[in-house]
Amino acid sequence: AQSVTQLGSHVSVSEGALVLLRCNYSSSVPPYLFWYVQYPNQGLQLLLKYTTGATLVKGINGFEAEFKKSETSFHLTKPSAHMSDAAEYFCAVSVVNDYKLSFGAGTTVTVRA
Amino acid sequence: DSGVTQTPKHLITATGQRVTLRCSPRSGDLSVYWYQQSLDQGLQFLIQYYNGEERAKGNILERFSAQQFPDLHSELNLSSLELGDSALYFCASSQTGQGAVGYTFGSGTRLTVV
């Protein structure tokens, strides 16, 4: 079965600084990878996803992630943090013909003024 | 607005009671998924329905049940509630029954058992 591990349950960054959230996956077949964001008291919103093709994926709100098969990673980055980026971020994995997404434990991002 | 509608948004009930959570999927989506989110367990997959039929079960307790109706809305029934059932319950939908396409989530129902 496939799974993801998010490294770091909390990340604190200064406004304007780089945001880097780490996600490593485990899968015996090619994975489909996702990043979701959850703002307080809201549901999960899809930021971006990797299925096949280009390994650098651009998402909403200036986020991007790079699929690195050799490192089994799918880290999420944003060059310059904004106060509105404060939220919880979830990495998720699925594979072809699988019914579900498997989520990581989540990383809470705090942005300091 | 994601297009997935969950009602009610908040629910407070006593131990031992039974509640029903409702979900209307996004227009055109045939599959509905239920997840439970708690501080200690994170996001746990409960159950999936596709076009009215149960497709997969996850970590769903026997006290919990669900169904998807012909109009594709779904209900999650929680009975004999315990304090530990307090959590956020999310519904998500997708066009197909496969996770690979990603889900669209509703805003959740926050259940508090007192």
CSV table of C-alpha atoms in Angstrom, one decimal:
chain,number,residue,atom,x,y,z
A,1,ALA,CA,0.0,0.0,0.0
A,2,GLN,CA,1.1,3.5,-0.7
A,3,SER,CA,1.8,6.1,2.0
A,4,VAL,CA,3.3,9.6,2.5
A,5,THR,CA,5.3,11.0,5.3
A,6,GLN,CA,5.4,14.7,6.0
A,7,LEU,CA,8.5,15.8,7.7
A,8,GLY,CA,7.8,18.4,10.4
A,9,SER,CA,4.4,18.9,12.0
A,10,HIS,CA,5.0,22.7,12.4
A,11,VAL,CA,6.9,25.2,10.2
A,12,SER,CA,7.4,28.8,11.1
A,13,VAL,CA,8.5,31.3,8.5
A,14,SER,CA,8.9,35.0,8.2
A,15,GLU,CA,6.8,36.9,5.8
A,16,GLY,CA,8.6,37.1,2.5
A,17,ALA,CA,10.8,34.1,3.2
A,18,LEU,CA,10.8,30.8,1.4
A,19,VAL,CA,8.2,28.2,2.4
A,20,LEU,CA,9.4,24.6,2.1
A,21,LEU,CA,7.2,21.7,3.2
A,22,ARG,CA,8.6,18.2,2.8
A,23,CYS,CA,6.8,15.1,1.7
A,24,ASN,CA,8.2,11.7,1.0
A,25,TYR,CA,6.1,8.9,-0.5
A,26,SER,CA,6.2,5.1,-0.6
A,27,SER,CA,4.7,3.3,-3.5
A,28,SER,CA,5.5,0.2,-5.4
A,29,VAL,CA,3.9,1.6,-8.6
A,30,PRO,CA,4.0,5.1,-10.1
A,31,PRO,CA,2.3,7.4,-7.7
A,32,TYR,CA,-0.1,10.3,-8.2
A,33,LEU,CA,0.7,13.0,-5.7
A,34,PHE,CA,-1.2,15.9,-4.2
A,35,TRP,CA,-0.9,18.8,-1.9
A,36,TYR,CA,-4.0,20.1,-0.2
A,37,VAL,CA,-4.3,23.2,2.1
A,38,GLN,CA,-6.8,23.6,5.0
A,39,TYR,CA,-7.5,27.0,6.4
A,40,PRO,CA,-9.0,27.3,9.9
A,41,ASN,CA,-12.5,26.0,10.0
A,42,GLN,CA,-12.6,25.1,6.4
A,43,GLY,CA,-12.3,22.0,4.2
A,44,LEU,CA,-9.3,20.9,2.2
A,45,GLN,CA,-8.6,22.7,-1.0
A,46,LEU,CA,-6.4,21.2,-3.8
A,47,LEU,CA,-3.2,23.2,-4.3
A,48,LEU,CA,-1.6,21.1,-7.0
A,49,LYS,CA,-1.2,17.6,-8.2
A,50,TYR,CA,1.3,15.4,-10.1
A,51,THR,CA,0.0,12.6,-12.3
A,52,THR,CA,2.4,12.1,-15.2
A,53,GLY,CA,4.6,14.3,-17.4
A,54,ALA,CA,6.4,17.4,-16.2
A,55,THR,CA,7.9,16.8,-12.8
A,56,LEU,CA,7.7,20.5,-11.7
A,57,VAL,CA,4.0,21.2,-11.0
A,58,LYS,CA,2.7,24.7,-10.5
A,59,GLY,CA,-0.4,25.2,-8.3
A,60,ILE,CA,-2.5,28.0,-7.0
A,61,ASN,CA,-1.4,30.9,-4.8
A,62,GLY,CA,2.2,30.7,-6.0
A,63,PHE,CA,3.0,27.2,-4.8
A,64,GLU,CA,4.8,24.6,-6.7
A,65,ALA,CA,6.1,21.1,-6.1
A,66,GLU,CA,8.7,18.9,-7.7
A,67,PHE,CA,8.4,15.2,-8.2
A,68,LYS,CA,11.7,13.5,-7.6
A,69,LYS,CA,11.5,9.7,-8.2
A,70,SER,CA,15.1,9.1,-7.2
A,71,GLU,CA,14.4,10.7,-3.8
A,72,THR,CA,10.8,9.5,-3.5
A,73,SER,CA,9.9,13.1,-2.7
A,74,PHE,CA,7.3,15.7,-3.5
A,75,HIS,CA,8.2,18.8,-1.6
A,76,LEU,CA,6.1,21.9,-1.7
A,77,THR,CA,7.6,25.4,-2.1
A,78,LYS,CA,6.7,29.0,-2.3
A,79,PRO,CA,9.4,31.6,-2.9
A,80,SER,CA,7.9,34.3,-0.7
A,81,ALA,CA,5.5,33.6,2.2
A,82,HIS,CA,2.4,35.8,2.8
A,83,MET,CA,0.4,36.1,6.0
A,84,SER,CA,-2.5,34.4,4.2
A,85,ASP,CA,-0.4,31.2,3.7
A,86,ALA,CA,-0.9,30.4,7.4
A,87,ALA,CA,-2.8,27.1,7.3
A,88,GLU,CA,-2.3,23.3,7.5
A,89,TYR,CA,-0.9,21.5,4.5
A,90,PHE,CA,-1.5,17.9,3.6
A,91,CYS,CA,0.4,15.7,1.2
A,92,ALA,CA,-1.5,12.8,-0.3
A,93,VAL,CA,-0.8,9.9,-2.6
A,94,SER,CA,-2.8,7.6,-4.8
A,95,VAL,CA,-2.1,5.1,-7.6
A,96,VAL,CA,-3.9,4.1,-10.8
A,97,ASN,CA,-7.0,2.1,-10.1
A,98,ASP,CA,-6.9,2.9,-6.4
A,99,TYR,CA,-10.1,4.2,-4.9
A,100,LYS,CA,-8.7,6.5,-2.3
A,101,LEU,CA,-6.1,9.1,-1.4
A,102,SER,CA,-3.8,8.4,1.5
A,103,PHE,CA,-3.0,11.5,3.5
A,104,GLY,CA,0.0,12.5,5.5
A,105,ALA,CA,-0.3,13.8,9.1
A,106,GLY,CA,-0.2,17.4,7.9
A,107,THR,CA,2.2,20.4,8.5
A,108,THR,CA,1.0,23.6,10.1
A,109,VAL,CA,2.5,26.7,8.7
A,110,THR,CA,2.8,29.9,10.8
A,111,VAL,CA,3.9,33.1,9.1
A,112,ARG,CA,5.6,35.7,11.3
A,113,ALA,CA,5.3,39.4,10.4
B,1,ASP,CA,-17.6,27.3,-2.6
B,2,SER,CA,-16.2,23.9,-3.6
B,3,GLY,CA,-19.6,22.6,-4.8
B,4,VAL,CA,-19.7,19.9,-2.2
B,5,THR,CA,-22.3,20.8,0.4
B,6,GLN,CA,-22.3,19.4,3.9
B,7,THR,CA,-24.9,19.9,6.6
B,8,PRO,CA,-25.1,20.7,9.4
B,9,LYS,CA,-21.8,22.7,9.9
B,10,HIS,CA,-21.9,22.1,13.7
B,11,LEU,CA,-23.5,19.5,15.8
B,12,ILE,CA,-23.5,19.1,19.5
B,13,THR,CA,-25.0,16.0,21.0
B,14,ALA,CA,-24.8,13.8,24.1
B,15,THR,CA,-23.2,10.4,24.5
B,16,GLY,CA,-25.3,7.5,23.4
B,17,GLN,CA,-27.2,9.5,20.8
B,18,ARG,CA,-27.4,9.0,17.1
B,19,VAL,CA,-26.8,11.7,14.4
B,20,THR,CA,-26.9,11.9,10.6
B,21,LEU,CA,-24.5,13.9,8.6
B,22,ARG,CA,-25.5,14.9,5.1
B,23,CYS,CA,-23.4,15.5,1.9
B,24,SER,CA,-24.3,16.6,-1.6
B,25,PRO,CA,-21.5,16.0,-4.0
B,26,ARG,CA,-20.4,18.4,-6.7
B,27,SER,CA,-22.5,18.4,-9.8
B,28,GLY,CA,-21.4,15.5,-12.1
B,29,ASP,CA,-19.5,13.7,-9.4
B,30,LEU,CA,-20.6,10.1,-8.9
B,31,SER,CA,-18.3,9.1,-6.0
B,32,VAL,CA,-18.5,10.2,-2.4
B,33,TYR,CA,-15.9,9.7,0.3
B,34,TRP,CA,-16.2,10.2,4.0
B,35,TYR,CA,-13.2,11.1,6.2
B,36,GLN,CA,-12.9,11.7,9.9
B,37,GLN,CA,-10.4,14.3,11.1
B,38,SER,CA,-9.3,14.4,14.7
B,39,LEU,CA,-6.2,15.8,16.5
B,40,ASP,CA,-4.8,12.4,17.4
B,41,GLN,CA,-5.7,10.4,14.3
B,42,GLY,CA,-5.4,12.9,11.6
B,43,LEU,CA,-7.4,12.3,8.4
B,44,GLN,CA,-8.9,8.9,8.4
B,45,PHE,CA,-10.7,7.4,5.5
B,46,LEU,CA,-14.1,5.9,6.5
B,47,ILE,CA,-16.0,4.8,3.5
B,48,GLN,CA,-16.6,5.4,-0.3
B,49,TYR,CA,-19.7,5.1,-2.4
B,50,TYR,CA,-19.8,5.2,-6.2
B,51,ASN,CA,-23.1,5.7,-8.0
B,52,GLY,CA,-25.1,4.4,-5.1
B,53,GLU,CA,-23.0,1.4,-4.2
B,54,GLU,CA,-20.5,0.9,-1.5
B,55,ARG,CA,-17.0,0.8,-3.1
B,56,ALA,CA,-14.6,0.6,-0.2
B,57,LYS,CA,-14.4,0.7,3.6
B,58,GLY,CA,-11.6,2.1,5.7
B,59,ASN,CA,-11.4,2.6,9.4
B,60,ILE,CA,-15.1,2.8,10.0
B,61,LEU,CA,-16.6,1.7,13.2
B,62,GLU,CA,-19.5,-0.8,13.3
B,63,ARG,CA,-21.5,2.0,15.0
B,64,PHE,CA,-21.2,4.1,11.9
B,65,SER,CA,-22.9,3.5,8.6
B,66,ALA,CA,-23.5,5.3,5.4
B,67,GLN,CA,-25.4,5.2,2.2
B,68,GLN,CA,-25.7,7.0,-1.1
B,69,PHE,CA,-29.1,7.7,-2.5
B,70,PRO,CA,-30.3,7.7,-6.2
B,71,ASP,CA,-29.8,11.5,-6.3
B,72,LEU,CA,-26.2,10.8,-5.3
B,73,HIS,CA,-26.3,12.6,-2.0
B,74,SER,CA,-24.9,10.7,0.9
B,75,GLU,CA,-25.6,10.3,4.6
B,76,LEU,CA,-23.3,9.2,7.3
B,77,ASN,CA,-25.0,7.8,10.4
B,78,LEU,CA,-23.2,7.7,13.7
B,79,SER,CA,-24.9,5.9,16.6
B,80,SER,CA,-24.2,5.1,20.2
B,81,LEU,CA,-21.9,8.2,20.2
B,82,GLU,CA,-18.9,8.3,22.5
B,83,LEU,CA,-16.8,11.3,23.5
B,84,GLY,CA,-14.0,10.0,21.3
B,85,ASP,CA,-16.3,10.4,18.2
B,86,SER,CA,-15.9,14.2,18.5
B,87,ALA,CA,-14.2,15.2,15.3
B,88,LEU,CA,-14.5,17.0,12.0
B,89,TYR,CA,-16.3,14.8,9.4
B,90,PHE,CA,-15.5,15.6,5.8
B,91,CYS,CA,-17.3,14.5,2.7
B,92,ALA,CA,-15.4,14.6,-0.6
B,93,SER,CA,-16.5,13.8,-4.1
B,94,SER,CA,-14.9,12.9,-7.4
B,95,GLN,CA,-16.2,12.3,-10.9
B,96,THR,CA,-14.8,8.8,-11.0
B,97,GLY,CA,-14.3,6.3,-8.2
B,98,GLN,CA,-10.5,6.7,-8.3
B,99,GLY,CA,-8.4,8.7,-6.0
B,100,ALA,CA,-5.9,9.4,-8.7
B,101,VAL,CA,-8.1,12.3,-10.0
B,102,GLY,CA,-8.2,14.0,-6.7
B,103,TYR,CA,-11.1,14.9,-4.6
B,104,THR,CA,-13.2,18.0,-3.9
B,105,PHE,CA,-13.9,18.4,-0.3
B,106,GLY,CA,-16.8,20.0,1.5
B,107,SER,CA,-16.3,22.3,4.5
B,108,GLY,CA,-17.1,19.6,7.0
B,109,THR,CA,-19.4,18.9,9.9
B,110,ARG,CA,-17.9,19.5,13.4
B,111,LEU,CA,-19.3,17.0,15.8
B,112,THR,CA,-19.0,17.6,19.5
B,113,VAL,CA,-20.2,14.8,21.8
B,114,VAL,CA,-20.7,15.9,25.4
